[in-house]
Short mmCIF file of C-alpha atoms in Angstrom, two decimals:
data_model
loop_
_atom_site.label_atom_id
_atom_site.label_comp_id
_atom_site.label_asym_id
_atom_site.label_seq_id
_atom_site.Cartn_x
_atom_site.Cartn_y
_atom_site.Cartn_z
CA UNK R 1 -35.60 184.23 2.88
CA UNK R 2 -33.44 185.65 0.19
CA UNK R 3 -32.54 188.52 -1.28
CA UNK R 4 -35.83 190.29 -2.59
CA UNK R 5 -36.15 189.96 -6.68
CA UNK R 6 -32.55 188.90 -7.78
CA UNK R 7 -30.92 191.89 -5.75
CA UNK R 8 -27.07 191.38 -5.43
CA UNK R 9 -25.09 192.15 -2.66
CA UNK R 10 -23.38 194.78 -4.78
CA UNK R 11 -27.30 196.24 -4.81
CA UNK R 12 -27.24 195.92 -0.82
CA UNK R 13 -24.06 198.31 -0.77
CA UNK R 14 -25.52 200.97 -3.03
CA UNK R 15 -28.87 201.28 -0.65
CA UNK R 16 -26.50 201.32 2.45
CA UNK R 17 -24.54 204.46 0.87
CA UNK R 18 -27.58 205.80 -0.13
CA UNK R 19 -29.89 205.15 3.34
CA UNK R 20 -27.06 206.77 5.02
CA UNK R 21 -26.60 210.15 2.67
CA UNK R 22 -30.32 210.95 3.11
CA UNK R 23 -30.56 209.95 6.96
CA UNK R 24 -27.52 211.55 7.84
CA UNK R 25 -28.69 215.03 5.93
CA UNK R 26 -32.87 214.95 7.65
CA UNK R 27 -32.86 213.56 10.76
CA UNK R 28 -32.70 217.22 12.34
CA UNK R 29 -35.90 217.76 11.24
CA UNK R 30 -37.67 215.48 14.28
CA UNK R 31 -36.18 217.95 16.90
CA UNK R 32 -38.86 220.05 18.45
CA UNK R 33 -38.31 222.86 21.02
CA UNK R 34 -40.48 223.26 24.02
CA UNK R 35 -43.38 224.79 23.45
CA UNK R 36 -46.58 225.52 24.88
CA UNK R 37 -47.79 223.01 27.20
CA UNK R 38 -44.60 220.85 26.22
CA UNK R 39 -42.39 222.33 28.45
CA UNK R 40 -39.23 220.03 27.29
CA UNK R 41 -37.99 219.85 23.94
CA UNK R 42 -38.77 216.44 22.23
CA UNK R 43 -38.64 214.23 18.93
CA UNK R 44 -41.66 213.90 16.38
CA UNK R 45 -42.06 211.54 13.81
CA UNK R 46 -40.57 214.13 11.39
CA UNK R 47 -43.38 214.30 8.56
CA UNK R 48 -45.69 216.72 8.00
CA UNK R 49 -48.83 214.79 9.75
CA UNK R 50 -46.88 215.06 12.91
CA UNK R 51 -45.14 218.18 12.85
CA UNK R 52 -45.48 219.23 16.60
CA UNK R 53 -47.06 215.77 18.39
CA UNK R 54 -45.13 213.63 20.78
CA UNK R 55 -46.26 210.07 20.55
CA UNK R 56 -45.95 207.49 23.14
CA UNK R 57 -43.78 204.43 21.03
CA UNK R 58 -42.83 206.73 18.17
CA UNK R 59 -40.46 208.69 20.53
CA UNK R 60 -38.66 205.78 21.94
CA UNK R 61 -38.14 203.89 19.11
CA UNK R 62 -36.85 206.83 17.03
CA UNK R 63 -34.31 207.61 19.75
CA UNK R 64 -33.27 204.23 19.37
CA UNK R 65 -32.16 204.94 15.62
CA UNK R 66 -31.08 208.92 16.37
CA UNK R 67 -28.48 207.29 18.84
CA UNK R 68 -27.33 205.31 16.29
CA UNK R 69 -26.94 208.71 13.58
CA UNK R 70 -25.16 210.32 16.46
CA UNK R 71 -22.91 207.03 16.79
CA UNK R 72 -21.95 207.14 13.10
CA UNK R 73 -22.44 210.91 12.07
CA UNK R 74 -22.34 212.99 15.42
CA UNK R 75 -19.63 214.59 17.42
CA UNK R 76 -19.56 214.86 21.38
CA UNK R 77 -21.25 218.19 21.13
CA UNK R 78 -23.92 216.40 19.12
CA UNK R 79 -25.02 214.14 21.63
CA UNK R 80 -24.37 215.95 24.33
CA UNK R 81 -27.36 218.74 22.71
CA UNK R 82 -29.82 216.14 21.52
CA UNK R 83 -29.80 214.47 25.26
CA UNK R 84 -32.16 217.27 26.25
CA UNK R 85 -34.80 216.09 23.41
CA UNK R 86 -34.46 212.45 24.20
CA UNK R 87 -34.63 213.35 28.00
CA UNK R 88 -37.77 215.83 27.17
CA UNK R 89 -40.24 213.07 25.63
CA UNK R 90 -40.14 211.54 28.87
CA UNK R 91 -40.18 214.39 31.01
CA UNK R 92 -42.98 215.68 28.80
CA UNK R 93 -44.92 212.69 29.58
CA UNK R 94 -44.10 212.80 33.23
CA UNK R 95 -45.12 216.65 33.77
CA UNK R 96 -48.51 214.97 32.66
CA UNK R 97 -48.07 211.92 35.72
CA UNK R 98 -49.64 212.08 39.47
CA UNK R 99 -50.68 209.30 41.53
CA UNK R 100 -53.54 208.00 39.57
CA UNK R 101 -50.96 207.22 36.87
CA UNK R 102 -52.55 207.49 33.65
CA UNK R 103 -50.63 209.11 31.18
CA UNK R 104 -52.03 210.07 27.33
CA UNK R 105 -51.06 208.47 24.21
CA UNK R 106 -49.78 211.31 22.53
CA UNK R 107 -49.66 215.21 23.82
CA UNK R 108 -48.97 218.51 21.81
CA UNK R 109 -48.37 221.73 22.59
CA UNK R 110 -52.47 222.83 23.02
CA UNK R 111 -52.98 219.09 25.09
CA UNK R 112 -55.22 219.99 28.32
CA UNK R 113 -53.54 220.43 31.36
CA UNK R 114 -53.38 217.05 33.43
CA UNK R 115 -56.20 218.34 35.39
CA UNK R 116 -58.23 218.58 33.27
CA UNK R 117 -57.82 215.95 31.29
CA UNK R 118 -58.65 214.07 34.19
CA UNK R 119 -61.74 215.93 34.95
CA UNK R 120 -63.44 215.85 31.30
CA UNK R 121 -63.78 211.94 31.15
CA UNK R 122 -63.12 209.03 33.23
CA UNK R 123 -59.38 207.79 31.55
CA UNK R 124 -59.60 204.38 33.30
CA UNK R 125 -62.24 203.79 30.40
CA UNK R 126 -59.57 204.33 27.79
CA UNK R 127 -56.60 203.09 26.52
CA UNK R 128 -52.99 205.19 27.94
CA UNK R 129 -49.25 205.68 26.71
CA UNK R 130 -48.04 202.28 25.88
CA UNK R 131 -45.70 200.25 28.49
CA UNK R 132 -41.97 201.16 27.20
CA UNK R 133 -41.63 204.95 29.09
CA UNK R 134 -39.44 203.28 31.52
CA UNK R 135 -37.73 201.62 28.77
CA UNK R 136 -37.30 204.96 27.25
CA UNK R 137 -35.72 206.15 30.55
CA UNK R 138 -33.64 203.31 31.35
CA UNK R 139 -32.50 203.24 27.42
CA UNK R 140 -31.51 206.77 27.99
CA UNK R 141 -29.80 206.32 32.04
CA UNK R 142 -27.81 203.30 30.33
CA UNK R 143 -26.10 205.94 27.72
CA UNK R 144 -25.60 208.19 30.41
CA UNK R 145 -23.59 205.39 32.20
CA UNK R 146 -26.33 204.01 34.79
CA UNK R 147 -26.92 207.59 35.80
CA UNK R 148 -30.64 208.22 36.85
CA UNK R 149 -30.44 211.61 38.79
CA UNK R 150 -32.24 213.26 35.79
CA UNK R 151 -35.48 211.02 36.52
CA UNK R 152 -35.38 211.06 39.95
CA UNK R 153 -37.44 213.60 40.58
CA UNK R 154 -40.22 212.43 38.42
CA UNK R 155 -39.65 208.47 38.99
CA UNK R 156 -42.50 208.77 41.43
CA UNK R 157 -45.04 209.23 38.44
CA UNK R 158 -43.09 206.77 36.29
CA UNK R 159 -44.20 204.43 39.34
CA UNK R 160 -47.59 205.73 39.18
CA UNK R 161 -47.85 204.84 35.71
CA UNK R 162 -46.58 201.37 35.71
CA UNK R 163 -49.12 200.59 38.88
CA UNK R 164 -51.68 202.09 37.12
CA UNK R 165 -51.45 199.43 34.13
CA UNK R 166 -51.05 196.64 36.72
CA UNK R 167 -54.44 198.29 38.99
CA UNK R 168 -56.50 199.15 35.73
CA UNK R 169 -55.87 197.00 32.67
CA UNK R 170 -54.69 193.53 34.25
CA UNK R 171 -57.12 190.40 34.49
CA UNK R 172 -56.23 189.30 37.50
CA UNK R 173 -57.67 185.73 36.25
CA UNK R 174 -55.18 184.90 33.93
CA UNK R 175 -52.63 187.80 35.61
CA UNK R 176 -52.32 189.29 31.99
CA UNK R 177 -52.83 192.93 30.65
CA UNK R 178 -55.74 194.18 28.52
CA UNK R 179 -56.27 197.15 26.29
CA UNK R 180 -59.52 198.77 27.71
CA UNK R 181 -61.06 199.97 24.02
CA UNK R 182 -59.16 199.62 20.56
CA UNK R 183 -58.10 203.15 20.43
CA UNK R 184 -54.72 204.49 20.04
CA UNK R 185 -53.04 200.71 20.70
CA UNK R 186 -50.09 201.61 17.80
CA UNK R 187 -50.67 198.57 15.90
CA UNK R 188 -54.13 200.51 14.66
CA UNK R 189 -56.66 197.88 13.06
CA UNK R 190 -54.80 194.52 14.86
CA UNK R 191 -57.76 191.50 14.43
CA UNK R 192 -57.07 190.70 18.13
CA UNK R 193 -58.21 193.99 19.42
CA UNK R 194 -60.06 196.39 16.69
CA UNK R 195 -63.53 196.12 17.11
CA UNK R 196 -63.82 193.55 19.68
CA UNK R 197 -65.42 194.08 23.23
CA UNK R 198 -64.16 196.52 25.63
CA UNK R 199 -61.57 194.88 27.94
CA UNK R 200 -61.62 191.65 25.84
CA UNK R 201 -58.11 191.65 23.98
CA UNK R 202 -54.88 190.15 26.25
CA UNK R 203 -52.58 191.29 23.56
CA UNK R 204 -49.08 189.47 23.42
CA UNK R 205 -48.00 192.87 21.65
CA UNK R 206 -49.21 194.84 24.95
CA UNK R 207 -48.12 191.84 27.42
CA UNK R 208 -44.99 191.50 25.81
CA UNK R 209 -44.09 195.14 26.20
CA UNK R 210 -45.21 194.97 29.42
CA UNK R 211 -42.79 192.38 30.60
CA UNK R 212 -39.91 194.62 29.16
CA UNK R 213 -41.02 197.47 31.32
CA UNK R 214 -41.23 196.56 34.55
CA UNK R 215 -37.70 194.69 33.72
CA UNK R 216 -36.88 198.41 33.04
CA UNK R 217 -38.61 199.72 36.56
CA UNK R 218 -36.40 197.00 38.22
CA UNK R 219 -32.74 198.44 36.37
CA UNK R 220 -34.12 202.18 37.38
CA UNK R 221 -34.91 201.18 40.87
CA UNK R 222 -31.21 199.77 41.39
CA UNK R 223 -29.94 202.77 39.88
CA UNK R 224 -31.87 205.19 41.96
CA UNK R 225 -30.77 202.71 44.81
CA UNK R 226 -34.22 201.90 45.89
CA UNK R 227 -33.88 198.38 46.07
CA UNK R 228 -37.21 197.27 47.87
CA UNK R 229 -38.95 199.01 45.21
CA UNK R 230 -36.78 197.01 42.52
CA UNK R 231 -37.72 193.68 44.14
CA UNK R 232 -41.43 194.60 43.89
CA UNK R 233 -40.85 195.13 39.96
CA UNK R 234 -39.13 192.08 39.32
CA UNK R 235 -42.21 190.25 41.31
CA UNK R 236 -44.48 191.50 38.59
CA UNK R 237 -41.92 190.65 36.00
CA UNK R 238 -41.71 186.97 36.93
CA UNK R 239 -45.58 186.80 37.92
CA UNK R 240 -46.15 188.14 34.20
CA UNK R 241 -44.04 185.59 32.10
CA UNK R 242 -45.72 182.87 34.06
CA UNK R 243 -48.79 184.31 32.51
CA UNK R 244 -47.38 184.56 29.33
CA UNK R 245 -46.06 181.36 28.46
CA UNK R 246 -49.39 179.77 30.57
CA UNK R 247 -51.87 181.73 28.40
CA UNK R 248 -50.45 182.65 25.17
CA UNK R 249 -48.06 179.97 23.64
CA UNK R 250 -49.51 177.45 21.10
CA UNK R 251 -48.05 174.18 20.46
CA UNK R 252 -50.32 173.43 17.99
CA UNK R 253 -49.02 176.44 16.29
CA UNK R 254 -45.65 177.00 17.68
CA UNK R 255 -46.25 180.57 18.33
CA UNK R 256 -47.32 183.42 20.93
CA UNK R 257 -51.21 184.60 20.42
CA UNK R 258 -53.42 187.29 22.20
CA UNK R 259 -56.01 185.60 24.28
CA UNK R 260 -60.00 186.46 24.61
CA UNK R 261 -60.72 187.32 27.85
CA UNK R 262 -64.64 188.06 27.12
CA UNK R 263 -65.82 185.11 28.93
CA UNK R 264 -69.07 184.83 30.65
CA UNK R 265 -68.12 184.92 34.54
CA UNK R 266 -68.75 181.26 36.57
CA UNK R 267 -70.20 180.58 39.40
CA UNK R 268 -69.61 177.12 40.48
CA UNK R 269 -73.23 175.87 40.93
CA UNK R 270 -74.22 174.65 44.67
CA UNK R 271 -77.26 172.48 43.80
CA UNK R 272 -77.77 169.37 41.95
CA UNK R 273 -79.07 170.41 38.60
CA UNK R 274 -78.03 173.56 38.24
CA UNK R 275 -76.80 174.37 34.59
CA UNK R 276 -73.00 173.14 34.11
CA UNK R 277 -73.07 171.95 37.72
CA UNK R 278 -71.26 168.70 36.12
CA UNK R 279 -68.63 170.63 33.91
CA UNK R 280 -66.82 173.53 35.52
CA UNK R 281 -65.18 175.79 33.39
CA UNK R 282 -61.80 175.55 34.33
CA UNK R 283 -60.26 178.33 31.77
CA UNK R 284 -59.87 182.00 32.04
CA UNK R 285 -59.33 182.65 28.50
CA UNK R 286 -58.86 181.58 24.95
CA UNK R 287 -56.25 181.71 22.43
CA UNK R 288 -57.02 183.59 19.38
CA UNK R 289 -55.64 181.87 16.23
CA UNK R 290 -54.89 184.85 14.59
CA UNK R 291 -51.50 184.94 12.61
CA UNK R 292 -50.44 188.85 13.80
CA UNK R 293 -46.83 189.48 13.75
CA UNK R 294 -46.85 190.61 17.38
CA UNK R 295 -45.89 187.09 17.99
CA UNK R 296 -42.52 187.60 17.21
CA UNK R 297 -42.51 190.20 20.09
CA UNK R 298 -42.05 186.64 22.17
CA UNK R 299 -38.73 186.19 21.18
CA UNK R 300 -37.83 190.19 21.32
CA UNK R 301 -38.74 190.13 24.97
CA UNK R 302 -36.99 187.20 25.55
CA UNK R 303 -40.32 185.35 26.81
CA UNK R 304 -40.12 182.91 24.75
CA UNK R 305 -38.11 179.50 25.80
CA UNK R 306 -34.98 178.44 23.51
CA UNK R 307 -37.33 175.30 21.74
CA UNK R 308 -40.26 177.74 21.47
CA UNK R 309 -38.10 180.27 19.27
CA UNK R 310 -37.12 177.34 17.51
CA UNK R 311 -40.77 176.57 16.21
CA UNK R 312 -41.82 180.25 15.83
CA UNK R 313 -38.85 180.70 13.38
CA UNK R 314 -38.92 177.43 11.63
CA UNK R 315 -42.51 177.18 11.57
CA UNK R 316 -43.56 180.86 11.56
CA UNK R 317 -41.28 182.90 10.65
CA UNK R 318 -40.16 181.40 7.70
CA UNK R 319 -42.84 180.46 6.09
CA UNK R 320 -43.78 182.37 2.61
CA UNK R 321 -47.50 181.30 3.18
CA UNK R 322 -47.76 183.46 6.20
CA UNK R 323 -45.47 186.09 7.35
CA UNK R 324 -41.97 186.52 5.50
CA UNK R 325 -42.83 188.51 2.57
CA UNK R 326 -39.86 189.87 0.01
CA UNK R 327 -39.63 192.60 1.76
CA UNK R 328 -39.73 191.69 5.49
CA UNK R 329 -42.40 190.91 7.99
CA UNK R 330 -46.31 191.18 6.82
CA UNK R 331 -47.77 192.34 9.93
CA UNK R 332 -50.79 189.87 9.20
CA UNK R 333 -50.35 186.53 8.18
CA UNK R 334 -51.38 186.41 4.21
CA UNK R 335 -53.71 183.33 4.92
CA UNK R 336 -55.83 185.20 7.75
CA UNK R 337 -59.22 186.18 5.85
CA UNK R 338 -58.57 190.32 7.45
CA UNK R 339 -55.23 190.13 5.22
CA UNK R 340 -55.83 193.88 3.14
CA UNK R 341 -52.75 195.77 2.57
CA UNK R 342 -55.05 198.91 1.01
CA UNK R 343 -53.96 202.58 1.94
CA UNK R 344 -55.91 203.32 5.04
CA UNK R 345 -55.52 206.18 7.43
CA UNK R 346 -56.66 206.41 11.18
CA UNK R 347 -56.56 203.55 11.73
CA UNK R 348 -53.23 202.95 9.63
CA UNK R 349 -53.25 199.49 8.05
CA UNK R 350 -51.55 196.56 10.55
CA UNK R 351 -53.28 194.02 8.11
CA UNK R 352 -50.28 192.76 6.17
CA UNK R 353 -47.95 195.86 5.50
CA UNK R 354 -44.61 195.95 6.27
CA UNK R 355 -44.03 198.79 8.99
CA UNK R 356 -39.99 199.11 9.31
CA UNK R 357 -40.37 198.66 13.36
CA UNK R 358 -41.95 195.41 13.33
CA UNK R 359 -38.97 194.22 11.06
CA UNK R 360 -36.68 195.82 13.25
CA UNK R 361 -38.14 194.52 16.53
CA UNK R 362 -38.29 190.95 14.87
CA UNK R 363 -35.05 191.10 14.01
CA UNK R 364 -33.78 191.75 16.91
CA UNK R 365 -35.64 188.93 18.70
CA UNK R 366 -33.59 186.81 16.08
CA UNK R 367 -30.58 188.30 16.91
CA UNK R 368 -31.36 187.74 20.66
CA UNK R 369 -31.75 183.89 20.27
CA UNK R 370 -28.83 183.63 17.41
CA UNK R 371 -30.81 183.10 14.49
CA UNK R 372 -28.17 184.88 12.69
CA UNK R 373 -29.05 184.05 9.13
CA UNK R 374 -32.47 184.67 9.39
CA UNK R 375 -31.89 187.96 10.85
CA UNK R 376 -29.22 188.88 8.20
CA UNK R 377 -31.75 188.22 5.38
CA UNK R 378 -34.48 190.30 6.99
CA UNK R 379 -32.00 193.47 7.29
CA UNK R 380 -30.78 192.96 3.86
CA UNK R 381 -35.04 193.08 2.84
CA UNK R 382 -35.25 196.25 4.83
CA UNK R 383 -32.12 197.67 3.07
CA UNK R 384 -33.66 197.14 -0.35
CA UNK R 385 -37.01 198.23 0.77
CA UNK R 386 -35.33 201.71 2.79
CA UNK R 387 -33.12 202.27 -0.50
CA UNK R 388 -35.39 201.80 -3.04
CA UNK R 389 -38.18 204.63 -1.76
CA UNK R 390 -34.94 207.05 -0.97
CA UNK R 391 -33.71 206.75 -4.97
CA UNK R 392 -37.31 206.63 -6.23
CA UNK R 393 -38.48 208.74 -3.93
CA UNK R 394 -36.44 211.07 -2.20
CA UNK R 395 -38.25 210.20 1.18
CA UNK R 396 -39.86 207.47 3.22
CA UNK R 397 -43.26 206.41 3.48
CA UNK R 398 -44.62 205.52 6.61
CA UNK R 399 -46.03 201.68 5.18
CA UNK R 400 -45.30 199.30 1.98
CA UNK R 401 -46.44 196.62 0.18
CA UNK R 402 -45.01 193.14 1.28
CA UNK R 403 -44.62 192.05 -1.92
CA UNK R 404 -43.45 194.88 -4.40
CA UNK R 405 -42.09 196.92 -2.02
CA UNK R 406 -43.97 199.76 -2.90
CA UNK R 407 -44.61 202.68 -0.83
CA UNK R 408 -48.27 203.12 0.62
CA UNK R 409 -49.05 206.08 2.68
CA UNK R 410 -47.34 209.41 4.55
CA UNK R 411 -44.82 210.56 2.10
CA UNK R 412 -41.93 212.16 3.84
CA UNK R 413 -42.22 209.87 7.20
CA UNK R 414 -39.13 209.61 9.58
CA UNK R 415 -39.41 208.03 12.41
CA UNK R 416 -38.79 204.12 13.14
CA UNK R 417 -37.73 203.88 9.24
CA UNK R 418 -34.24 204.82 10.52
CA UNK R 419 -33.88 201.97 13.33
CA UNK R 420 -32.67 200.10 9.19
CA UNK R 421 -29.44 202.05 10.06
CA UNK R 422 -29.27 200.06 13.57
CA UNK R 423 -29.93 197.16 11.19
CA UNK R 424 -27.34 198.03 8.62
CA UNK R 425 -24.40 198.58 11.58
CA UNK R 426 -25.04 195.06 13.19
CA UNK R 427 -25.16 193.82 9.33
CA UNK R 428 -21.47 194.89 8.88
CA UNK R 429 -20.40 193.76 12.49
CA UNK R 430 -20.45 197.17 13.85
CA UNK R 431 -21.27 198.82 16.73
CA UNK R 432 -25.14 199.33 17.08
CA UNK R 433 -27.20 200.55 19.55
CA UNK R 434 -29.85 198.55 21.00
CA UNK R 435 -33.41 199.18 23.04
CA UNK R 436 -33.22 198.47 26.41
#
């Protein structure tokens, strides 16, 4: 995996200066008083498309990478005034919470009040926020030195929440999670999920997250010392990567795939002659062959085994054929037959452009299992591709091309595209912050 089109190292320290000047100077621009039915202030994506929304994953990964500006660039004072809009996209969420649990994907200043959102259609027939608002909380109580008073208050609906995942999108066949439709899942037009049956797709990218936030609920539980609650958490956690690594690894592959759960329900027949009375089905799902970078999420959650990350790097990860494109991670493997990296908007395109968070959260599943080389070579991909749109540019984009490098859609996005200065820190053996 080397440096994209004959770069030089000496290229890789221009981009770094130059990712740095620009990031440094806009990032300001993704702070959002409270307003309206937002009664916190909170982080956007920063471009125009998303001026005043607070999205579910957007807000905790770009926290992620505004911790790490405020690390390099910020004073005391800094951090100490931005806590309130890291704090506010999960209060925001919260002041939406109650004990049914379910939470929307994104909300805005006009959103319906949680009453009546509940009222005007059944949500339990719809996707909700995506599982990492703990990890957004405990990210956030771990830079405020394990304090958790700030949440406590509102931890009961972050319970609510989490239970509401494991009462209303879990197959308690296999014991993994499901998205109920395709709608609002982040990774937009994902093979696994768009278009298929309602309740069908056990996503590695949702189970995967999943895994990482009840670990969360379990570090917020200890520091709210409620320990029996903790205990209950980590049950789920361990019950879950059972599931995982029963239904979703691949030898023949050497890598983590969503599962169909749309089977036909069985019966085991009573009377000789019945249909199937001789072969039981003894399944509860099937593997879905489909090369979707989301199996790299394995190894970022640490659900993957040691010799597991071993084959999805050497046999996955590596591989030109599939994923690793020149300028990081093609979100869909180039041989599937979906591969299109075309400009599309709602859905955005998952089908083989590079998006800078599934580089990021790649990399740091390689960092995690110390493929250190590998990871090194994917950051210095992401440098080039970050530096290049700045100096042609002048902004971001919010998807590129895995192969030229060139910019696709959403001039002027923000957003994960920082997390390369996370990158760029570890890259130069300094100090970086890191998800939960």
């Amino acid at each position: 995996m080397a440096v994209a089109h004959g770069q030089t190292q000496a290229d890789i320290q221009h981009y770094i200066v130059l990712i740095r000047e620009n990031i440094f100077k806009d990032y300001r621009a993704m702070l959002k008083p409270a307003q309206g039915n937002l009664k916190h202030p909170f982080i956007t994506p920063g471009s125009s498309q998303y001026q005043n929304t607070l999205w579910d994953w957007d807000s905790w990964l770009v926290d992620i990478a505004l911790r790490q500006i405020l690390l390099e660039d910020g004073s005391a004072k800094d951090r100490e005034d931005v806590l309130q809009y890291e704090q506010g996209c999960v209060l925001n969420f919260l002041d939406y919470g109650g004990y049914y649990g379910w939470l929307p994907t994104k909300i805005d200043p006009a959103t319906k009040s949680p009453h009546d959102l509940m009222t005007c259609f059944d949500p339990f027939l719809h996707n909700m926020h995506k599982p990492c608002l703990a990890q957004h909380a405990a990210f956030l109580t771990k830079l405020n030195g394990g304090d958790a008073e700030w949440l406590r208050d509102k931890f009961y609906p972050l319970q609510a929440f989490v239970d509401c995942y494991y009462n209303h999108y879990r197959n308690k066949a296999t014991g993994l999670y499901y998205w109920q439709t395709d709608e609002g899942i982040g990774v937009d037009n994902d093979p696994s999920t768009f278009f298929r049956p309602d309740a069908s797709s056990g996503s590695i990218f949702l189970n995967c997250l999943m895994y990482k936030e009840l670990k969360a609920m379990v570090y917020l539980a200890g520091q709210l010392k409620m320990k029996e609650i903790g205990d209950a958490y980590q049950k789920m956690a361990d019950e879950l990567l059972v599931a995982i690594r029963n239904n979703c690894w691949d030898p023949k592959d050497g890598f983590y795939y969503s599962v169909d759960l749309n089977l036909r329900p069985y019966d085991r027949p009573t009377e000789t002659g019945q249909l199937h009375v001789g072969g039981p089905k003894n399944w509860d799902c099937l593997i879905q062959r489909l090369g979707v970078w989301s199996g790299f999420l394995a190894m970022w959650a640490e659900v993957a085994t040691p010799e597991q990350a071993k084959q999805i790097v050497e046999r996955n990860f590596r591989d030109t054929n599939t994923f690793n494109a020149p300028y990081g991670i093609r979100t869909l493997s180039k041989l599937e037959k979906m591969y299109d990296v075309r400009a599309t908007g709602n859905p955005s395109n998952w089908l083989g452009p590079v998006w800078i968070n599934a580089n990021y959260l790649t990399f740091r599943g390689l960092v995690k299992y110390g493929y250190t080389e590998d990871a090194r070579q994917l950051v210095e991909k992401t440098i080039l591709l970050i530096g290049q749109d700045f100096e042609k540019n002048q902004a971001l984009h919010e998807y590129y091309l895995p192969d030229s490098g060139q910019p696709v859609l959403n001039k002027g996005f923000q957003d994960w595209d920082y997390l390369v200065l996370n990158m760029i820190a570890w890259h130069e053996g300094e100090p970086y912050v890191g998800e939960f």
